[in-house]
PDB file of C-alpha atoms in Angstrom:
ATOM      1  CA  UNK A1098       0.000   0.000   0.000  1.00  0.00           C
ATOM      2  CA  UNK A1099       3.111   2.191   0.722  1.00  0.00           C
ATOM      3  CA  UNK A1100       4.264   1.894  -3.007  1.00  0.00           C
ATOM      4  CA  UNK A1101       0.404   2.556  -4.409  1.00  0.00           C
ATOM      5  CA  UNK A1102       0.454   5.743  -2.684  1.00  0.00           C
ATOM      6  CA  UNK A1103       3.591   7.138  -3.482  1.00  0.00           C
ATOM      7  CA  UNK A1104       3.042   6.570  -7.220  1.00  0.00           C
ATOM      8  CA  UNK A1105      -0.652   8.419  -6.762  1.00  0.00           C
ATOM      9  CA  UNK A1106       1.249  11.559  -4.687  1.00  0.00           C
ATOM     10  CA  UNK A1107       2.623  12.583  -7.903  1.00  0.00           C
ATOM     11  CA  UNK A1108      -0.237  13.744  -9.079  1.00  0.00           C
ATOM     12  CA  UNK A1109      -1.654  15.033  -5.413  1.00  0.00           C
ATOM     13  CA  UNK A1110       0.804  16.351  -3.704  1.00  0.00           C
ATOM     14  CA  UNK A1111       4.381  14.950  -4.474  1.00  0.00           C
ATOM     15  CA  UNK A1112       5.479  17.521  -7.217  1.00  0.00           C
ATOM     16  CA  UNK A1113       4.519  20.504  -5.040  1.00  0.00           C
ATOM     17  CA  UNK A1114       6.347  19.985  -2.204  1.00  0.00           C
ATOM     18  CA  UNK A1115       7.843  23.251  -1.994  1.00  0.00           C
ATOM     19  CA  UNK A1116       4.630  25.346  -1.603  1.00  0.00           C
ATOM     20  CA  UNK A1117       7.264  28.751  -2.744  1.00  0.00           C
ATOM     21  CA  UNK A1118       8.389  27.123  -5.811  1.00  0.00           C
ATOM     22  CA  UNK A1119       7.371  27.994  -9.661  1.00  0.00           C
ATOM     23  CA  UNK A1120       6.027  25.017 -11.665  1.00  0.00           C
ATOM     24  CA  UNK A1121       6.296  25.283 -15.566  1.00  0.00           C
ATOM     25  CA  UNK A1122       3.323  25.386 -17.471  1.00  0.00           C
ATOM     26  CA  UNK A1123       4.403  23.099 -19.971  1.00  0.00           C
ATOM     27  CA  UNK A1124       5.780  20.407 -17.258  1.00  0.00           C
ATOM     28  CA  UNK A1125       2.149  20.560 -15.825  1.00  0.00           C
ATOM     29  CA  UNK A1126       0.272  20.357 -19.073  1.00  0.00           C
ATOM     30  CA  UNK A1127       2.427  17.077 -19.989  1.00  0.00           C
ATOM     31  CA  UNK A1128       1.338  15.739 -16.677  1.00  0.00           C
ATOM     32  CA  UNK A1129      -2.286  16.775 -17.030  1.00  0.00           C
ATOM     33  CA  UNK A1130      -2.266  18.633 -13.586  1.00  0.00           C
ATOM     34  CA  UNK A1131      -3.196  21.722 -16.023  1.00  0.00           C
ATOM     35  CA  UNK A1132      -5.286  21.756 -19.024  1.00  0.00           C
ATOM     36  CA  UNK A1133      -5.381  24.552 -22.017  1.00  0.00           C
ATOM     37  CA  UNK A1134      -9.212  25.532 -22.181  1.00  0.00           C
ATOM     38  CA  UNK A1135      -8.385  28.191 -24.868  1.00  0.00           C
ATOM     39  CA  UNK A1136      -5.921  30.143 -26.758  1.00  0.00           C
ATOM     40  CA  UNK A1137      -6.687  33.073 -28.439  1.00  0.00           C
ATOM     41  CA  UNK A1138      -5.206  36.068 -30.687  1.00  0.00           C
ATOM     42  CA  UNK A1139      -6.114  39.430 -29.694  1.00  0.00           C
ATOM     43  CA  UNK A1140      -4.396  40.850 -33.623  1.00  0.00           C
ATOM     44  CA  UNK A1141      -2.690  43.687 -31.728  1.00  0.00           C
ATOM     45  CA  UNK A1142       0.281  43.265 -33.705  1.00  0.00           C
ATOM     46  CA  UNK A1143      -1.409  42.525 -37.177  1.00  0.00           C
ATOM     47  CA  UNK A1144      -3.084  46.153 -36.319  1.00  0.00           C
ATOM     48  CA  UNK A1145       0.563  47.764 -35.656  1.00  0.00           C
ATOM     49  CA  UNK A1146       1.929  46.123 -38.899  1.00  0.00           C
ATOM     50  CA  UNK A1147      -0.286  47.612 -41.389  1.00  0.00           C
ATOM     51  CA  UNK A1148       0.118  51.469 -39.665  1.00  0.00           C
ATOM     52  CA  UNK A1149       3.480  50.535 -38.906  1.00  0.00           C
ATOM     53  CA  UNK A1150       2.918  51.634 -35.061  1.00  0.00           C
ATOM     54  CA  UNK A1151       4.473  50.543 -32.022  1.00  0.00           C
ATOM     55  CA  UNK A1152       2.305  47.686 -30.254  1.00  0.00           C
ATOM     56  CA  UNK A1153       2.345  43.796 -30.376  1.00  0.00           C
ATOM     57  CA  UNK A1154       0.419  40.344 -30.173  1.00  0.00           C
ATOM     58  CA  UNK A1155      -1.225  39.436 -26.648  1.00  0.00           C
ATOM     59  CA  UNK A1156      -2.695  35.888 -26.497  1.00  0.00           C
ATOM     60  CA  UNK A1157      -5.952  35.180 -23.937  1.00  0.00           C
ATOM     61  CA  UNK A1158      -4.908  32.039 -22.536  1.00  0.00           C
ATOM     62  CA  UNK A1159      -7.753  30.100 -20.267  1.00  0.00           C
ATOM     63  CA  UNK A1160      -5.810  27.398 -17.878  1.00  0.00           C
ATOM     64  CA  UNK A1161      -7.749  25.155 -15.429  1.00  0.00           C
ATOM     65  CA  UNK A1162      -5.835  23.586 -12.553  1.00  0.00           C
ATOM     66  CA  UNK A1163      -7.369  20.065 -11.970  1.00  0.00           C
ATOM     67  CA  UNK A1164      -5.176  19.435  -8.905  1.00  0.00           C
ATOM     68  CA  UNK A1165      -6.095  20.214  -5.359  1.00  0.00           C
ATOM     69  CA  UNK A1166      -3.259  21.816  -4.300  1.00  0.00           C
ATOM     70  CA  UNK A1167      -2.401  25.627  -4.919  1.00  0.00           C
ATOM     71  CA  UNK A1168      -0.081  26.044  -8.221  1.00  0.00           C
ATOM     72  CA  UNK A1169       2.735  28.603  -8.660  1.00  0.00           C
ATOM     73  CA  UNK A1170       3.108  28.717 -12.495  1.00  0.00           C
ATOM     74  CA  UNK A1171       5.578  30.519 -15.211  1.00  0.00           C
ATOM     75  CA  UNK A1172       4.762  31.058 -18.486  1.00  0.00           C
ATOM     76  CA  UNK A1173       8.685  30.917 -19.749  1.00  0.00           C
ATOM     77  CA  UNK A1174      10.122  32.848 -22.092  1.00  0.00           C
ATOM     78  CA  UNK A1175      10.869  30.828 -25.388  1.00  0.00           C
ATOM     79  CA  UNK A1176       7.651  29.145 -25.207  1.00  0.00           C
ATOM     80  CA  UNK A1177       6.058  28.532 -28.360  1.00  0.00           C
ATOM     81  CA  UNK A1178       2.485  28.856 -29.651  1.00  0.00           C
ATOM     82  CA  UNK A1179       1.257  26.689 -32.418  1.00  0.00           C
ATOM     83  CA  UNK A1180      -2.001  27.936 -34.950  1.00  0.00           C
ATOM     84  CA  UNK A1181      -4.524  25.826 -35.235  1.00  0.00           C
ATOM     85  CA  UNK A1182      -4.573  27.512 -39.353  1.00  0.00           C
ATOM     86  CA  UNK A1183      -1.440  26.882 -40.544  1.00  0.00           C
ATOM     87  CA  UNK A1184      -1.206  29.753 -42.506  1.00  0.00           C
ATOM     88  CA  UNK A1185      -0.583  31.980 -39.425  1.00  0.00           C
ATOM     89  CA  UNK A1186       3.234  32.556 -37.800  1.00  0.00           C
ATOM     90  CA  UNK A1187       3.926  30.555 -34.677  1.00  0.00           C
ATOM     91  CA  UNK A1188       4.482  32.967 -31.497  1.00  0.00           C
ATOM     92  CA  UNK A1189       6.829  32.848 -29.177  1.00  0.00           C
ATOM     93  CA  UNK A1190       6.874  34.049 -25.242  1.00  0.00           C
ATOM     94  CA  UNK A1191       9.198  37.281 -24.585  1.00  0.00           C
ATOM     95  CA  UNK A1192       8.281  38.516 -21.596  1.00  0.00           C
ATOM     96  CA  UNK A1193       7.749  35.541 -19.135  1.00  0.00           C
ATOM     97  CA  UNK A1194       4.983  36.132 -16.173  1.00  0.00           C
ATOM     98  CA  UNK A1195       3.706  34.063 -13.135  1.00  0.00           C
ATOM     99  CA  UNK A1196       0.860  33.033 -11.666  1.00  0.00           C
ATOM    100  CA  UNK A1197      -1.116  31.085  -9.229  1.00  0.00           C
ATOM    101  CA  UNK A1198      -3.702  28.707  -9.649  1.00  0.00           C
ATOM    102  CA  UNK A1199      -5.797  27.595  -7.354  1.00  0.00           C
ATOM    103  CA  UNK A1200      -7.013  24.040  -7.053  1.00  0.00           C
ATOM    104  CA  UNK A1201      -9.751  23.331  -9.265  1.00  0.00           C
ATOM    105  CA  UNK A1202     -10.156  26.827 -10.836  1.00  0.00           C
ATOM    106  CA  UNK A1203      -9.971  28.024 -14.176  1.00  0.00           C
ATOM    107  CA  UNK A1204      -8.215  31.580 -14.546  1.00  0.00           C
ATOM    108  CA  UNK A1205      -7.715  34.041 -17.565  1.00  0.00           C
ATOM    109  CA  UNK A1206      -4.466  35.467 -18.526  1.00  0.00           C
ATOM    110  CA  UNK A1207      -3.041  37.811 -20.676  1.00  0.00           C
ATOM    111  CA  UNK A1208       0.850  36.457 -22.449  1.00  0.00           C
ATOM    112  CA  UNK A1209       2.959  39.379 -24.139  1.00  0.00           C
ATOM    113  CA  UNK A1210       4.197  37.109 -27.313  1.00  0.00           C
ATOM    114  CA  UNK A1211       5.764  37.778 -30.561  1.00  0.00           C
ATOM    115  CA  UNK A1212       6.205  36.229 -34.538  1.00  0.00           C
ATOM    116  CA  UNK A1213       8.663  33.928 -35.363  1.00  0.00           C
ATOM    117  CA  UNK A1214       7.963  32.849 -39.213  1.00  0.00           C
ATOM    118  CA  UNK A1215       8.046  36.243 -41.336  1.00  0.00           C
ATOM    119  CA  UNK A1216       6.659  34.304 -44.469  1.00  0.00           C
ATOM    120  CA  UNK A1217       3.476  33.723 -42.874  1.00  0.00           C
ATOM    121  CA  UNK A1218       0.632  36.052 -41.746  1.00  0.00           C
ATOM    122  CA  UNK A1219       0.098  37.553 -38.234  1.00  0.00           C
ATOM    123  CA  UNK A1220      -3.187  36.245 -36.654  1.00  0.00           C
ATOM    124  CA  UNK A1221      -5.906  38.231 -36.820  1.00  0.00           C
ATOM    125  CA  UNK A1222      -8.258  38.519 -33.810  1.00  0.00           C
ATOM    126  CA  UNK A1223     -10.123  35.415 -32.306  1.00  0.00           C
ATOM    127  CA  UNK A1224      -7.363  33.122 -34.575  1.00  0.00           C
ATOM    128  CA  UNK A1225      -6.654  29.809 -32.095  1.00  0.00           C
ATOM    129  CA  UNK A1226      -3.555  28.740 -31.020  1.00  0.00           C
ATOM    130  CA  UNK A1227      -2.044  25.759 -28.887  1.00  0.00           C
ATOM    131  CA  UNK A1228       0.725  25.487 -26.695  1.00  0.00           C
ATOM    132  CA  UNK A1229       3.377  23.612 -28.381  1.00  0.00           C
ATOM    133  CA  UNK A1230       7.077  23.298 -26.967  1.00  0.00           C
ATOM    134  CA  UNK A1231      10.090  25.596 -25.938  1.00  0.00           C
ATOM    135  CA  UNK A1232      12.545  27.179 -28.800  1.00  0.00           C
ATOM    136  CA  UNK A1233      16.022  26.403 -28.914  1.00  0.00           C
ATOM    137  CA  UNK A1234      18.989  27.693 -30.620  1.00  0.00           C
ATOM    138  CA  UNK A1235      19.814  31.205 -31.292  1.00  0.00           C
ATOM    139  CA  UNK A1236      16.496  32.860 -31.120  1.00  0.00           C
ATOM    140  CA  UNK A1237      16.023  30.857 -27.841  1.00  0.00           C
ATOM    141  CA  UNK A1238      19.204  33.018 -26.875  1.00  0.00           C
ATOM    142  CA  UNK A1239      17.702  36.256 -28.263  1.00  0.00           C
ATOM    143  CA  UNK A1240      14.313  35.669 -26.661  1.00  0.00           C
ATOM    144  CA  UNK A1241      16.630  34.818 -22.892  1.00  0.00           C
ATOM    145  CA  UNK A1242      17.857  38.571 -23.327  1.00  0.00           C
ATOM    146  CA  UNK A1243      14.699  39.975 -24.226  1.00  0.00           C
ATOM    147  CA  UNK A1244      13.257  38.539 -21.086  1.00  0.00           C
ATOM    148  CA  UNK A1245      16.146  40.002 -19.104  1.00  0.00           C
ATOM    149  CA  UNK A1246      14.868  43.476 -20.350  1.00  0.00           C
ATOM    150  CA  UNK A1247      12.506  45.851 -17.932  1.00  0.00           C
ATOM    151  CA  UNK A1248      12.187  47.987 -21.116  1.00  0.00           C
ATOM    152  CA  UNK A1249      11.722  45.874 -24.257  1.00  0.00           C
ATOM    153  CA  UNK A1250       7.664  46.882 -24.160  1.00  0.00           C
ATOM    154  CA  UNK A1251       8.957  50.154 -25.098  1.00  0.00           C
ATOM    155  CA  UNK A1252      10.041  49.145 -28.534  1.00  0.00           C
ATOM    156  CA  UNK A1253       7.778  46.320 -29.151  1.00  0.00           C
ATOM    157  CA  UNK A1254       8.388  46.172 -33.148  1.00  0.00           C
ATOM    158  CA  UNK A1255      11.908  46.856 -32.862  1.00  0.00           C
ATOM    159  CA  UNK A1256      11.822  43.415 -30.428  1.00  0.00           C
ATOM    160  CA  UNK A1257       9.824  41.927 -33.391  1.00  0.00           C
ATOM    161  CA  UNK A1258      11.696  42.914 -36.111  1.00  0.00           C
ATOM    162  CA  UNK A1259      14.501  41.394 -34.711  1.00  0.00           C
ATOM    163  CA  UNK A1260      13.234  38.317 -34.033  1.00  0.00           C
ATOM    164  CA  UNK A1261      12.012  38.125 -38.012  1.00  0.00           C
ATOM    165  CA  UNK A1262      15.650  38.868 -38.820  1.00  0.00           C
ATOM    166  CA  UNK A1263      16.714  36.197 -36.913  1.00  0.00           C
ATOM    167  CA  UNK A1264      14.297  33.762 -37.889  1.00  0.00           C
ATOM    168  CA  UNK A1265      14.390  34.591 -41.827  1.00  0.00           C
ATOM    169  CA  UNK A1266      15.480  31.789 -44.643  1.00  0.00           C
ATOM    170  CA  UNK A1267      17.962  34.761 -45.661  1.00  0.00           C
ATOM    171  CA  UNK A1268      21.562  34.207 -45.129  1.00  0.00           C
ATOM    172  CA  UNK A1269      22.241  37.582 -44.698  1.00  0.00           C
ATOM    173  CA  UNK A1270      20.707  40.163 -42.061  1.00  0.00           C
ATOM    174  CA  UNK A1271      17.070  40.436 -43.500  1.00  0.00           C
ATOM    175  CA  UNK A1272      16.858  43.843 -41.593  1.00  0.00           C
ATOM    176  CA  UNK A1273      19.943  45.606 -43.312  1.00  0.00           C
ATOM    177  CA  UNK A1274      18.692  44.796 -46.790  1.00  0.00           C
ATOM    178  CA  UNK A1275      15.519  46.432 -45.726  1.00  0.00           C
ATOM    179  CA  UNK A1276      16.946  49.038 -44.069  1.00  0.00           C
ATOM    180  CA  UNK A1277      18.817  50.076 -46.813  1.00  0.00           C
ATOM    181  CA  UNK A1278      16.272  49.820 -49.043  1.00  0.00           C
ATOM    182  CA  UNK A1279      14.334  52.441 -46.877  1.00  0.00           C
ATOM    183  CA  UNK A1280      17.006  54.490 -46.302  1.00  0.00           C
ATOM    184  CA  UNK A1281      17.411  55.267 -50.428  1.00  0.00           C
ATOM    185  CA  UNK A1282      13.635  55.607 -50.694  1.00  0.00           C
ATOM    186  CA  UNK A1283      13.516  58.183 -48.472  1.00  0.00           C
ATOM    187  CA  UNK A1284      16.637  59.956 -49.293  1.00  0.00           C
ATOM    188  CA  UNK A1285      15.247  59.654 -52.766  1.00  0.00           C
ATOM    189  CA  UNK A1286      11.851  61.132 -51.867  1.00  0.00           C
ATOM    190  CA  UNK A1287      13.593  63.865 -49.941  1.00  0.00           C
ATOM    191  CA  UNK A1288      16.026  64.647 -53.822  1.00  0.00           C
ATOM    192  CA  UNK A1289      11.853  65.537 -54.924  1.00  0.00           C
ATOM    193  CA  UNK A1290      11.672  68.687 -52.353  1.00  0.00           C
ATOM    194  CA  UNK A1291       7.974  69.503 -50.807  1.00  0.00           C
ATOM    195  CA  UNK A1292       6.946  65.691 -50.158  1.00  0.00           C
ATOM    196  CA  UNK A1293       5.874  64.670 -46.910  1.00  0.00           C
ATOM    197  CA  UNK A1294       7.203  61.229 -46.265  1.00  0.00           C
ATOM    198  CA  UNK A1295       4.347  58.967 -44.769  1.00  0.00           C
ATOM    199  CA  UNK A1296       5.310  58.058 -40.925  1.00  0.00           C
ATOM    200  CA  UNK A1297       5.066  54.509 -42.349  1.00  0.00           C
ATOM    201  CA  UNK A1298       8.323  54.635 -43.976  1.00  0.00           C
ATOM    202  CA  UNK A1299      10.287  57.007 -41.273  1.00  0.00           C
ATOM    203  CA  UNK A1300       8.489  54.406 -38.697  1.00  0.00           C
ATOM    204  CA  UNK A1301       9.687  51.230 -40.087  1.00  0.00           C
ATOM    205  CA  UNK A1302      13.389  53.161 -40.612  1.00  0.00           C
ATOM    206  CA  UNK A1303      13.420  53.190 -36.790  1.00  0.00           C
ATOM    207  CA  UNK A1304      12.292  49.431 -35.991  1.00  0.00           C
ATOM    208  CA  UNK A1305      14.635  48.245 -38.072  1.00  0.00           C
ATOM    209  CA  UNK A1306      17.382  50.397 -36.635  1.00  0.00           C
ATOM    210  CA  UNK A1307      16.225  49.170 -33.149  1.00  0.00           C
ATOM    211  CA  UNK A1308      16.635  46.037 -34.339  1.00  0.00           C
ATOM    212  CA  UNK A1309      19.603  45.842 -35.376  1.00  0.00           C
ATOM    213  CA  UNK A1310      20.848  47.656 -31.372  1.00  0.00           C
ATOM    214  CA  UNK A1311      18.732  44.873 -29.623  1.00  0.00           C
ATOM    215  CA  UNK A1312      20.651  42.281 -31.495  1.00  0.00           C
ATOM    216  CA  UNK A1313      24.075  43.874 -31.059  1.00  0.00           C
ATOM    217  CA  UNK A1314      22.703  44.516 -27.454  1.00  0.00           C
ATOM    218  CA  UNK A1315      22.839  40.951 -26.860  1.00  0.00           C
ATOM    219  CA  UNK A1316      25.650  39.699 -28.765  1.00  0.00           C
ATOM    220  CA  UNK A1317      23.555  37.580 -31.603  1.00  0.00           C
ATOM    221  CA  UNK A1318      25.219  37.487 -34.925  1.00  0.00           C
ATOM    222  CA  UNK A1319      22.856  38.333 -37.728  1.00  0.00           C
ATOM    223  CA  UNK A1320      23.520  35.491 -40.003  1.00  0.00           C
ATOM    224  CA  UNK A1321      21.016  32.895 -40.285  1.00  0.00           C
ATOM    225  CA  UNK A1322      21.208  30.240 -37.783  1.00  0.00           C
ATOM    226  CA  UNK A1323      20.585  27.119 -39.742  1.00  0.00           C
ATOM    227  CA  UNK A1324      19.539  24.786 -36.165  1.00  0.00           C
ATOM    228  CA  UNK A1325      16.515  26.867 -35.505  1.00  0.00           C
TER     229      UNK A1325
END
């Protein structure tokens, strides 16, 4: 009877031990202590994209806890989010958060996440995702700095843009082809005199420059990493 119950304690009581300790989510989920109800996209970023504004993608994320016992959880950083529409980019967690669940409840929270396949399109609102696995590799080591950052929310598409450059099939920095590209548009635009340049362009100028600082800020090479 000993052995029975300390091969049912793992799912009671055994794996929370330390009542001050932080459980990942993903750990639990495997174990079916926590369950996904929902995943949703709230398009925040899709909406910054297209006026080429500062703002990014927040997923609503309903968990359940189907233990008795109080949970500390972390959403990590490098987490990934799968679409259920395959069409959509996969997301990854940048700005890690914790919280605790309380046995037998069902909470709502709010994960700060960004894009991490630049060929595809960026969910729109109400698009469902999944929780799939945790990156590796060099944006694994981007996304580590980013969540070492108080002030990344700040820049939000310079964070993203990055992470696009990173991620990109190019084998050169995607960003400073682009941002060269800008640069002689608007220096070209600016040869014509009286034209306004749209804040698009000037925008997009900046992210791209940020970009390029958050990735020298934490000492990733901008070559294509081929083990992503």
């Amino acid at each position: 009877y000993i052995f029975i119950l300390l091969i049912s304690s793992n799912y009671a009581g055994l794996i929370f031990a330390d009542d001050s300790k932080e459980y990942n989510v993903l750990d639990l989920i495997e174990k079916n202590i926590v369950i996904v109800n929902s995943v949703f996209a709230d398009g925040g970023l899709k909406k910054a994209h297209k006026e080429a504004s500062q703002g990014h993608e927040t997923f609503m994320v309903k968990l359940t806890n189907k233990s008795e016992e109080d949970l500390k959880i972390i959403i990590p950083c490098g987490l990934v989010f799968t679409p259920e529409n395959k069409k959509f980019q996969k997301m990854i967690v940048v700005q890690s958060s914790s919280y605790t669940l309380m046995p037998l409840a069902t909470i709502d929270i709010n994960i700060y996440v960004a894009c991490i396949d630049m060929i595809n399109d960026q969910p729109e609102k109400g698009d469902k995702y999944s929780i799939g696995y945790m990156q590796n590799g060099k944006l694994r080591n981007f996304i580590d700095c980013l969540c070492s950052m108080k002030d990344v929310q700040k820049d939000p598409m310079g964070a993203q843009f990055a992470i696009w450059d990173i991620s990109s099939d190019e084998e050169d920095s995607e960003n400073v082809r682009k941002k060269k590209e800008l640069e002689k548009t608007i220096k070209m635009m600016k040869s014509y005199g009286n034209i306004k340049i749209p804040d698009q362009l000037i925008n997009s100028l900046d992210y791209y420059k940020n970009a390029e600082k958050l990735l020298e800020r934490c000492k990733i090479n901008k070559t294509r990493d081929k083990k992503l």
